[in-house]
């Protein structure tokens, strides 16, 4: 059974860059999108963006200027970078496997990222 | 401000039925498929319905989905205490070229 797991620093300083990795185990990452989704405490889900294993990306227009996603097929990993973070970026960040046409059948457990000095 | 609209909460007694609406526009629900997710407290969301009305393996048929025009509906019959959770609809928005979610609906079993 394919599993996804997010990892990265739990605390990031304001104005710095948030970097997370999604590691895929027990299966290949080829042939589907990896999507990043975040959820501030007590709030709803926000779609950050997605990357296909070919490297094709789509980003949320409201975050596009600060988001970069990448894929390393040799390591079975996807990565998210969000620059110039503020307290508003504090949230649980999930990676999920996206199948077409747009649904998420596998999710990581999520990782809490807090932006604070 | 979510692109998709859901009621903040719905409730019913055990064994009863609830429906959750998800309203959008032609750029999302009207011309794309809808999916639904259940999020139990402290856990990651779980896929309940995809392609408007399909259930993944392991999801009981108490959960159903439908779509008409620019709105979609999730139905839960035979309500159980374990169904208390937040429920989210999602769809691709062709105008934004981005995914969108509804704000979520909290289901309470009375």
Coordinates of N, CA and C in Angstrom, one line a residue, chain B residues 58-110:
Chain B
X58 N -14.3 0.3 0.2 CA -14.3 0.4 1.7 C -15.2 1.5 2.2
X59 N -15.7 2.3 1.4 CA -16.7 3.3 1.9 C -18.1 2.8 1.8
X60 N -18.8 2.7 2.9 CA -20.1 2.1 2.9 C -21.1 2.9 2.1
X61 N -22.1 2.2 1.6 CA -23.1 2.8 0.7 C -24.1 3.7 1.4
X62 N -23.8 3.9 2.7 CA -24.6 5.0 3.4 C -24.2 6.4 2.9
X63 N -23.0 6.4 2.3 CA -22.5 7.7 1.8 C -22.8 7.7 0.3
X64 N -23.4 8.8 -0.2 CA -23.7 8.9 -1.6 C -23.5 10.4 -2.1
X65 N -23.2 10.5 -3.4 CA -23.0 11.8 -3.9 C -23.8 12.0 -5.2
X66 N -24.1 13.2 -5.5 CA -24.8 13.6 -6.7 C -24.5 15.0 -7.1
X67 N -24.7 15.3 -8.4 CA -24.4 16.6 -8.9 C -25.5 17.0 -9.9
X68 N -25.9 18.3 -9.8 CA -26.9 18.8 -10.8 C -26.5 20.2 -11.1
X69 N -26.1 20.5 -12.3 CA -25.7 21.9 -12.7 C -24.5 22.3 -11.9
X70 N -24.6 23.4 -11.2 CA -23.5 23.9 -10.5 C -23.5 23.6 -9.0
X71 N -24.3 22.6 -8.6 CA -24.3 22.2 -7.2 C -24.1 20.7 -7.1
X72 N -23.6 20.3 -6.0 CA -23.4 18.9 -5.6 C -23.9 18.6 -4.2
X73 N -24.2 17.4 -4.0 CA -24.8 17.0 -2.7 C -24.2 15.7 -2.2
X74 N -23.8 15.7 -0.9 CA -23.4 14.5 -0.2 C -24.5 14.1 0.7
X75 N -24.9 12.8 0.7 CA -25.9 12.3 1.5 C -25.3 11.2 2.5
X76 N -25.7 11.3 3.7 CA -25.3 10.3 4.7 C -26.6 9.7 5.3
X77 N -26.9 8.4 5.1 CA -28.0 7.8 5.7 C -27.6 6.9 6.9
X78 N -28.6 6.5 7.7 CA -28.2 5.7 8.9 C -27.2 6.3 9.7
X79 N -27.3 7.6 10.0 CA -26.3 8.4 10.7 C -25.8 7.7 12.0
X80 N -24.5 7.7 12.2 CA -23.8 7.1 13.3 C -23.0 8.1 14.1
X81 N -22.7 7.8 15.3 CA -21.9 8.8 16.1 C -20.5 8.9 15.5
X82 N -20.1 7.8 14.9 CA -18.7 7.9 14.2 C -18.7 8.8 13.0
X83 N -19.9 9.2 12.5 CA -19.9 10.1 11.3 C -19.7 11.6 11.7
X84 N -19.6 11.8 13.0 CA -19.4 13.2 13.4 C -18.0 13.7 12.9
X85 N -18.0 14.6 12.1 CA -16.7 15.0 11.4 C -17.0 16.3 10.6
X86 N -15.9 16.8 10.0 CA -16.1 17.9 9.0 C -16.0 17.3 7.6
X87 N -16.9 17.8 6.8 CA -17.0 17.2 5.4 C -16.7 18.4 4.4
X88 N -15.8 18.1 3.4 CA -15.4 19.1 2.4 C -15.7 18.6 1.0
X89 N -16.2 19.5 0.2 CA -16.3 19.2 -1.2 C -15.1 19.8 -1.9
X90 N -14.8 19.3 -3.1 CA -13.6 19.8 -3.8 C -13.9 19.7 -5.3
X91 N -13.3 20.6 -6.1 CA -13.5 20.5 -7.5 C -12.3 21.3 -8.2
X92 N -12.1 21.0 -9.4 CA -11.1 21.8 -10.2 C -11.8 23.0 -10.8
X93 N -11.1 24.1 -10.7 CA -11.7 25.3 -11.3 C -10.9 25.7 -12.5
X94 N -11.6 25.6 -13.7 CA -11.0 25.8 -15.0 C -10.6 27.2 -15.2
X95 N -11.3 28.2 -14.6 CA -10.9 29.6 -14.8 C -9.6 29.9 -14.0
X96 N -9.5 29.4 -12.8 CA -8.4 29.6 -12.0 C -7.2 28.7 -12.3
X97 N -7.5 27.6 -13.0 CA -6.5 26.6 -13.2 C -5.9 26.1 -11.9
X98 N -6.8 25.9 -11.0 CA -6.4 25.6 -9.6 C -7.5 24.7 -9.0
X99 N -7.2 24.0 -8.0 CA -8.1 23.2 -7.2 C -8.8 24.1 -6.2
X100 N -10.1 23.8 -5.8 CA -10.8 24.6 -4.8 C -11.5 23.6 -3.9
X101 N -11.7 24.1 -2.7 CA -12.4 23.3 -1.7 C -13.6 24.2 -1.2
X102 N -14.6 23.6 -0.7 CA -15.6 24.3 0.1 C -15.1 24.6 1.5
X103 N -15.8 25.4 2.2 CA -15.3 25.8 3.6 C -15.5 24.7 4.6
X104 N -16.2 23.6 4.3 CA -16.4 22.5 5.2 C -17.7 22.6 5.9
X105 N -18.3 21.5 6.2 CA -19.6 21.4 7.0 C -19.4 20.4 8.1
X106 N -19.7 20.9 9.3 CA -19.6 20.0 10.5 C -20.9 19.3 10.7
X107 N -20.8 18.0 10.8 CA -21.9 17.1 11.0 C -21.9 16.7 12.5
X108 N -23.1 17.0 13.1 CA -23.3 16.6 14.5 C -24.4 15.6 14.6
X109 N -24.1 14.6 15.4 CA -25.1 13.5 15.6 C -25.8 13.8 17.0
X110 N -27.0 14.1 17.0 CA -27.7 14.6 18.2 C -27.9 13.5 19.2

